[in-house]
JSON list of C-alpha atoms in Angstrom, two decimals:
[
{"chain": "A", "resi": 38, "resn": "MET", "atom": "CA", "xyz": [18.16, 0.69, -8.28]},
{"chain": "A", "resi": 39, "resn": "LYS", "atom": "CA", "xyz": [15.36, 2.38, -8.98]},
{"chain": "A", "resi": 40, "resn": "GLU", "atom": "CA", "xyz": [13.64, 4.86, -7.46]},
{"chain": "A", "resi": 41, "resn": "LEU", "atom": "CA", "xyz": [10.17, 6.27, -6.80]},
{"chain": "A", "resi": 42, "resn": "ALA", "atom": "CA", "xyz": [9.95, 10.60, -5.49]},
{"chain": "A", "resi": 43, "resn": "VAL", "atom": "CA", "xyz": [7.61, 11.45, -2.86]},
{"chain": "A", "resi": 44, "resn": "SER", "atom": "CA", "xyz": [5.99, 14.79, -3.29]},
{"chain": "A", "resi": 45, "resn": "ALA", "atom": "CA", "xyz": [7.33, 16.98, -0.66]},
{"chain": "A", "resi": 46, "resn": "ILE", "atom": "CA", "xyz": [5.14, 19.37, 1.18]},
{"chain": "A", "resi": 47, "resn": "CYS", "atom": "CA", "xyz": [4.88, 22.65, 0.92]},
{"chain": "A", "resi": 48, "resn": "ASN", "atom": "CA", "xyz": [4.44, 23.87, 4.82]},
{"chain": "A", "resi": 49, "resn": "GLY", "atom": "CA", "xyz": [4.36, 21.29, 7.60]},
{"chain": "A", "resi": 50, "resn": "THR", "atom": "CA", "xyz": [5.60, 18.54, 9.62]},
{"chain": "A", "resi": 51, "resn": "VAL", "atom": "CA", "xyz": [8.18, 15.78, 8.77]},
{"chain": "A", "resi": 52, "resn": "ILE", "atom": "CA", "xyz": [8.76, 13.02, 11.43]},
{"chain": "A", "resi": 53, "resn": "ASP", "atom": "CA", "xyz": [11.35, 10.70, 10.53]},
{"chain": "A", "resi": 54, "resn": "GLN", "atom": "CA", "xyz": [13.96, 7.82, 12.30]},
{"chain": "A", "resi": 55, "resn": "ILE", "atom": "CA", "xyz": [10.58, 6.90, 13.17]},
{"chain": "A", "resi": 56, "resn": "ASP", "atom": "CA", "xyz": [11.19, 2.31, 14.34]},
{"chain": "A", "resi": 57, "resn": "SER", "atom": "CA", "xyz": [9.46, 0.79, 11.62]},
{"chain": "A", "resi": 58, "resn": "LYS", "atom": "CA", "xyz": [7.31, -1.35, 14.06]},
{"chain": "A", "resi": 59, "resn": "ARG", "atom": "CA", "xyz": [6.37, 1.58, 15.34]},
{"chain": "A", "resi": 60, "resn": "THR", "atom": "CA", "xyz": [5.64, 4.01, 12.37]},
{"chain": "A", "resi": 61, "resn": "PHE", "atom": "CA", "xyz": [1.15, 3.10, 12.08]},
{"chain": "A", "resi": 62, "resn": "ILE", "atom": "CA", "xyz": [0.89, 3.26, 16.29]},
{"chain": "A", "resi": 63, "resn": "VAL", "atom": "CA", "xyz": [2.27, 7.06, 15.73]},
{"chain": "A", "resi": 64, "resn": "SER", "atom": "CA", "xyz": [0.06, 7.87, 13.35]},
{"chain": "A", "resi": 65, "resn": "GLU", "atom": "CA", "xyz": [-2.45, 6.38, 15.36]},
{"chain": "A", "resi": 66, "resn": "ILE", "atom": "CA", "xyz": [-1.69, 8.55, 18.36]},
{"chain": "A", "resi": 67, "resn": "LEU", "atom": "CA", "xyz": [-1.96, 11.50, 16.26]},
{"chain": "A", "resi": 68, "resn": "ARG", "atom": "CA", "xyz": [-5.51, 10.75, 14.75]},
{"chain": "A", "resi": 69, "resn": "LEU", "atom": "CA", "xyz": [-4.21, 11.29, 11.06]},
{"chain": "A", "resi": 70, "resn": "HIS", "atom": "CA", "xyz": [-6.53, 9.54, 9.98]},
{"chain": "A", "resi": 71, "resn": "GLU", "atom": "CA", "xyz": [-9.25, 12.10, 11.18]},
{"chain": "A", "resi": 72, "resn": "GLU", "atom": "CA", "xyz": [-7.72, 15.03, 10.17]},
{"chain": "A", "resi": 73, "resn": "GLU", "atom": "CA", "xyz": [-8.87, 16.77, 6.29]},
{"chain": "A", "resi": 74, "resn": "ARG", "atom": "CA", "xyz": [-5.25, 17.30, 5.39]},
{"chain": "A", "resi": 75, "resn": "GLU", "atom": "CA", "xyz": [-2.22, 15.05, 3.41]},
{"chain": "A", "resi": 76, "resn": "VAL", "atom": "CA", "xyz": [-0.66, 12.90, 5.13]},
{"chain": "A", "resi": 77, "resn": "LEU", "atom": "CA", "xyz": [2.38, 10.30, 3.84]},
{"chain": "A", "resi": 78, "resn": "VAL", "atom": "CA", "xyz": [3.10, 7.47, 5.81]},
{"chain": "A", "resi": 79, "resn": "GLY", "atom": "CA", "xyz": [5.99, 5.37, 4.77]},
{"chain": "A", "resi": 80, "resn": "ILE", "atom": "CA", "xyz": [7.42, 2.14, 6.46]},
{"chain": "A", "resi": 81, "resn": "ASN", "atom": "CA", "xyz": [10.67, -0.23, 6.23]},
{"chain": "A", "resi": 82, "resn": "LEU", "atom": "CA", "xyz": [12.67, 2.53, 4.51]},
{"chain": "A", "resi": 83, "resn": "SER", "atom": "CA", "xyz": [16.09, 2.28, 4.48]},
{"chain": "A", "resi": 84, "resn": "SER", "atom": "CA", "xyz": [17.78, 3.88, 6.98]},
{"chain": "A", "resi": 85, "resn": "LYS", "atom": "CA", "xyz": [21.48, 3.95, 8.57]},
{"chain": "A", "resi": 86, "resn": "LYS", "atom": "CA", "xyz": [20.99, 4.69, 11.71]},
{"chain": "A", "resi": 87, "resn": "LEU", "atom": "CA", "xyz": [17.95, 2.02, 12.55]},
{"chain": "A", "resi": 88, "resn": "LYS", "atom": "CA", "xyz": [17.86, -0.65, 9.63]},
{"chain": "A", "resi": 89, "resn": "LYS", "atom": "CA", "xyz": [14.92, 0.18, 8.34]},
{"chain": "A", "resi": 90, "resn": "LYS", "atom": "CA", "xyz": [12.55, 3.31, 9.96]},
{"chain": "A", "resi": 91, "resn": "GLY", "atom": "CA", "xyz": [9.58, 5.12, 8.83]},
{"chain": "A", "resi": 92, "resn": "ILE", "atom": "CA", "xyz": [8.98, 8.46, 8.19]},
{"chain": "A", "resi": 93, "resn": "ILE", "atom": "CA", "xyz": [5.52, 10.37, 8.41]},
{"chain": "A", "resi": 94, "resn": "LYS", "atom": "CA", "xyz": [4.79, 13.92, 6.71]},
{"chain": "A", "resi": 95, "resn": "ILE", "atom": "CA", "xyz": [2.26, 16.24, 7.42]},
{"chain": "A", "resi": 96, "resn": "GLU", "atom": "CA", "xyz": [1.00, 18.44, 5.46]},
{"chain": "A", "resi": 97, "resn": "GLY", "atom": "CA", "xyz": [-0.02, 22.10, 7.85]},
{"chain": "A", "resi": 98, "resn": "LYS", "atom": "CA", "xyz": [0.59, 20.80, 11.08]},
{"chain": "A", "resi": 99, "resn": "ASN", "atom": "CA", "xyz": [2.77, 22.14, 13.66]},
{"chain": "A", "resi": 100, "resn": "LEU", "atom": "CA", "xyz": [3.00, 19.41, 16.28]},
{"chain": "A", "resi": 101, "resn": "THR", "atom": "CA", "xyz": [1.55, 20.26, 19.77]},
{"chain": "A", "resi": 102, "resn": "ARG", "atom": "CA", "xyz": [4.19, 19.66, 23.24]},
{"chain": "A", "resi": 103, "resn": "SER", "atom": "CA", "xyz": [1.99, 16.64, 24.04]},
{"chain": "A", "resi": 104, "resn": "GLU", "atom": "CA", "xyz": [1.77, 15.15, 21.22]},
{"chain": "A", "resi": 105, "resn": "VAL", "atom": "CA", "xyz": [5.70, 15.55, 20.73]},
{"chain": "A", "resi": 106, "resn": "ASN", "atom": "CA", "xyz": [5.93, 13.90, 23.87]},
{"chain": "A", "resi": 107, "resn": "LYS", "atom": "CA", "xyz": [3.70, 10.79, 22.81]},
{"chain": "A", "resi": 108, "resn": "ILE", "atom": "CA", "xyz": [5.97, 9.91, 20.06]},
{"chain": "A", "resi": 109, "resn": "ALA", "atom": "CA", "xyz": [8.88, 10.01, 22.67]},
{"chain": "A", "resi": 110, "resn": "LEU", "atom": "CA", "xyz": [7.58, 7.43, 24.65]},
{"chain": "A", "resi": 111, "resn": "ILE", "atom": "CA", "xyz": [6.59, 5.03, 21.25]},
{"chain": "A", "resi": 112, "resn": "ALA", "atom": "CA", "xyz": [9.55, 6.27, 19.34]},
{"chain": "A", "resi": 113, "resn": "PRO", "atom": "CA", "xyz": [11.92, 7.80, 21.15]},
{"chain": "A", "resi": 114, "resn": "ASP", "atom": "CA", "xyz": [14.64, 8.35, 18.50]},
{"chain": "A", "resi": 115, "resn": "ALA", "atom": "CA", "xyz": [11.91, 10.08, 15.70]},
{"chain": "A", "resi": 116, "resn": "THR", "atom": "CA", "xyz": [13.49, 13.80, 14.49]},
{"chain": "A", "resi": 117, "resn": "LEU", "atom": "CA", "xyz": [11.33, 15.75, 13.51]},
{"chain": "A", "resi": 118, "resn": "ASN", "atom": "CA", "xyz": [11.55, 18.60, 11.03]},
{"chain": "A", "resi": 119, "resn": "ILE", "atom": "CA", "xyz": [9.70, 21.79, 10.60]},
{"chain": "A", "resi": 120, "resn": "ILE", "atom": "CA", "xyz": [8.85, 22.62, 6.78]},
{"chain": "A", "resi": 121, "resn": "GLN", "atom": "CA", "xyz": [7.77, 26.01, 5.05]},
{"chain": "A", "resi": 122, "resn": "ASN", "atom": "CA", "xyz": [7.75, 26.90, 1.59]},
{"chain": "A", "resi": 123, "resn": "TYR", "atom": "CA", "xyz": [9.07, 23.51, 0.84]},
{"chain": "A", "resi": 124, "resn": "GLU", "atom": "CA", "xyz": [12.71, 24.29, 3.18]},
{"chain": "A", "resi": 125, "resn": "VAL", "atom": "CA", "xyz": [13.18, 22.45, 6.62]},
{"chain": "A", "resi": 126, "resn": "VAL", "atom": "CA", "xyz": [13.38, 25.23, 8.99]},
{"chain": "A", "resi": 127, "resn": "LYS", "atom": "CA", "xyz": [13.85, 23.27, 11.67]},
{"chain": "A", "resi": 128, "resn": "LYS", "atom": "CA", "xyz": [15.45, 19.99, 12.92]},
{"chain": "A", "resi": 129, "resn": "LEU", "atom": "CA", "xyz": [14.86, 18.45, 16.17]},
{"chain": "A", "resi": 130, "resn": "GLN", "atom": "CA", "xyz": [15.24, 15.85, 18.23]},
{"chain": "A", "resi": 131, "resn": "VAL", "atom": "CA", "xyz": [11.83, 14.06, 19.98]},
{"chain": "A", "resi": 132, "resn": "GLU", "atom": "CA", "xyz": [13.18, 14.29, 23.95]},
{"chain": "A", "resi": 133, "resn": "LEU", "atom": "CA", "xyz": [10.39, 13.33, 27.00]},
{"chain": "A", "resi": 134, "resn": "PRO", "atom": "CA", "xyz": [10.39, 15.53, 29.68]},
{"chain": "A", "resi": 135, "resn": "ASP", "atom": "CA", "xyz": [11.19, 14.27, 32.93]},
{"chain": "A", "resi": 136, "resn": "ILE", "atom": "CA", "xyz": [7.94, 13.73, 34.44]},
{"chain": "A", "resi": 137, "resn": "ILE", "atom": "CA", "xyz": [4.39, 13.74, 32.91]},
{"chain": "A", "resi": 138, "resn": "GLU", "atom": "CA", "xyz": [1.60, 14.53, 34.23]},
{"chain": "A", "resi": 139, "resn": "GLY", "atom": "CA", "xyz": [-2.13, 12.82, 32.85]},
{"chain": "A", "resi": 140, "resn": "LEU", "atom": "CA", "xyz": [-0.77, 11.37, 29.29]},
{"chain": "A", "resi": 141, "resn": "VAL", "atom": "CA", "xyz": [0.11, 7.66, 30.80]},
{"chain": "A", "resi": 142, "resn": "LYS", "atom": "CA", "xyz": [-1.61, 5.11, 32.45]},
{"chain": "A", "resi": 143, "resn": "CYS", "atom": "CA", "xyz": [-0.28, 3.73, 35.08]},
{"chain": "A", "resi": 144, "resn": "ILE", "atom": "CA", "xyz": [0.07, -0.10, 35.25]},
{"chain": "A", "resi": 145, "resn": "ASN", "atom": "CA", "xyz": [-0.63, -1.41, 38.23]},
{"chain": "A", "resi": 146, "resn": "PRO", "atom": "CA", "xyz": [-3.94, -2.50, 38.59]},
{"chain": "A", "resi": 147, "resn": "ASN", "atom": "CA", "xyz": [-4.03, -1.64, 42.52]},
{"chain": "A", "resi": 148, "resn": "CYS", "atom": "CA", "xyz": [-2.12, 2.37, 42.30]},
{"chain": "A", "resi": 149, "resn": "VAL", "atom": "CA", "xyz": [-3.85, 5.31, 43.51]},
{"chain": "A", "resi": 150, "resn": "SER", "atom": "CA", "xyz": [-4.12, 6.33, 39.83]},
{"chain": "A", "resi": 151, "resn": "ASN", "atom": "CA", "xyz": [-6.64, 4.19, 39.10]},
{"chain": "A", "resi": 152, "resn": "HIS", "atom": "CA", "xyz": [-8.93, 4.32, 41.49]},
{"chain": "A", "resi": 153, "resn": "GLN", "atom": "CA", "xyz": [-8.65, 8.15, 42.94]},
{"chain": "A", "resi": 154, "resn": "THR", "atom": "CA", "xyz": [-9.28, 11.20, 41.11]},
{"chain": "A", "resi": 155, "resn": "VAL", "atom": "CA", "xyz": [-5.66, 12.38, 40.94]},
{"chain": "A", "resi": 156, "resn": "GLU", "atom": "CA", "xyz": [-3.88, 13.75, 37.90]},
{"chain": "A", "resi": 157, "resn": "ASN", "atom": "CA", "xyz": [-1.70, 10.68, 36.44]},
{"chain": "A", "resi": 158, "resn": "LYS", "atom": "CA", "xyz": [2.54, 11.93, 36.95]},
{"chain": "A", "resi": 159, "resn": "ILE", "atom": "CA", "xyz": [5.23, 9.60, 36.26]},
{"chain": "A", "resi": 160, "resn": "HIS", "atom": "CA", "xyz": [8.45, 10.28, 35.99]},
{"chain": "A", "resi": 161, "resn": "VAL", "atom": "CA", "xyz": [10.70, 8.75, 33.47]},
{"chain": "A", "resi": 162, "resn": "ALA", "atom": "CA", "xyz": [14.01, 6.27, 34.57]},
{"chain": "A", "resi": 163, "resn": "GLY", "atom": "CA", "xyz": [15.15, 6.39, 30.77]},
{"chain": "A", "resi": 164, "resn": "LYS", "atom": "CA", "xyz": [14.96, 8.08, 28.18]},
{"chain": "A", "resi": 165, "resn": "ASN", "atom": "CA", "xyz": [16.34, 5.78, 24.80]},
{"chain": "A", "resi": 166, "resn": "PRO", "atom": "CA", "xyz": [15.55, 3.05, 25.89]},
{"chain": "A", "resi": 167, "resn": "VAL", "atom": "CA", "xyz": [12.26, 4.19, 27.38]},
{"chain": "A", "resi": 168, "resn": "LYS", "atom": "CA", "xyz": [11.67, 3.30, 31.42]},
{"chain": "A", "resi": 169, "resn": "LEU", "atom": "CA", "xyz": [8.95, 4.62, 33.10]},
{"chain": "A", "resi": 170, "resn": "ARG", "atom": "CA", "xyz": [8.27, 5.30, 36.82]},
{"chain": "A", "resi": 171, "resn": "CYS", "atom": "CA", "xyz": [4.91, 5.82, 38.11]},
{"chain": "A", "resi": 172, "resn": "HIS", "atom": "CA", "xyz": [5.43, 9.08, 41.07]},
{"chain": "A", "resi": 173, "resn": "TYR", "atom": "CA", "xyz": [2.13, 7.32, 43.42]},
{"chain": "A", "resi": 174, "resn": "CYS", "atom": "CA", "xyz": [3.23, 3.45, 43.79]},
{"chain": "A", "resi": 175, "resn": "GLU", "atom": "CA", "xyz": [6.49, 3.87, 41.91]},
{"chain": "A", "resi": 176, "resn": "ARG", "atom": "CA", "xyz": [5.97, 0.43, 39.96]},
{"chain": "A", "resi": 177, "resn": "LEU", "atom": "CA", "xyz": [8.66, 0.62, 37.21]},
{"chain": "A", "resi": 178, "resn": "MET", "atom": "CA", "xyz": [7.31, 0.20, 33.48]},
{"chain": "A", "resi": 179, "resn": "GLY", "atom": "CA", "xyz": [8.57, -0.20, 30.10]},
{"chain": "A", "resi": 180, "resn": "VAL", "atom": "CA", "xyz": [7.71, 1.25, 26.88]},
{"chain": "A", "resi": 181, "resn": "LYS", "atom": "CA", "xyz": [5.64, -2.54, 26.15]},
{"chain": "A", "resi": 182, "resn": "ASP", "atom": "CA", "xyz": [3.75, -1.78, 29.00]},
{"chain": "A", "resi": 183, "resn": "ILE", "atom": "CA", "xyz": [2.94, 2.30, 28.00]},
{"chain": "A", "resi": 184, "resn": "GLU", "atom": "CA", "xyz": [-0.89, 2.87, 28.26]},
{"chain": "A", "resi": 185, "resn": "LEU", "atom": "CA", "xyz": [-1.52, 6.48, 26.41]},
{"chain": "A", "resi": 186, "resn": "ILE", "atom": "CA", "xyz": [-4.58, 7.66, 29.07]},
{"chain": "A", "resi": 187, "resn": "GLU", "atom": "CA", "xyz": [-7.89, 8.41, 25.89]},
{"chain": "A", "resi": 188, "resn": "THR", "atom": "CA", "xyz": [-8.96, 11.31, 26.92]},
{"chain": "A", "resi": 189, "resn": "PHE", "atom": "CA", "xyz": [-5.95, 12.71, 25.62]},
{"chain": "A", "resi": 190, "resn": "ILE", "atom": "CA", "xyz": [-5.55, 10.83, 22.41]},
{"chain": "A", "resi": 191, "resn": "TYR", "atom": "CA", "xyz": [-9.20, 11.63, 21.18]}
]
């Protein structure tokens, strides 16, 4: 079988083991299309763990805690590889914190968080699959219900 080689990055971050169907969602929440840096996005790559996976290589970018939390919400199996001088210096599994503040909108239209100026606060009830519970109304949400608050995306 013939394989194509993809150039390595010198310094930056590789997000690996993304569910292939969610790769472009991860790219979008990180706003990679707006950045002036080298980015490689691959989908439907073979994976023993996921069968089909996605990968994103980002030259010259270190992710913030907020960005890692967003990735964990969308792709809980993802791993982060920190690259320095073409070498992996650190490999991390993304992990959601127990409480997420100001990042996810409650899906309950009657929730106080959608009508008053209170910071959205969500408790993580399950990490894989992702299950979230609103602090205020206790509505349970799954991964398909997740709506990120726009001010944190832009």
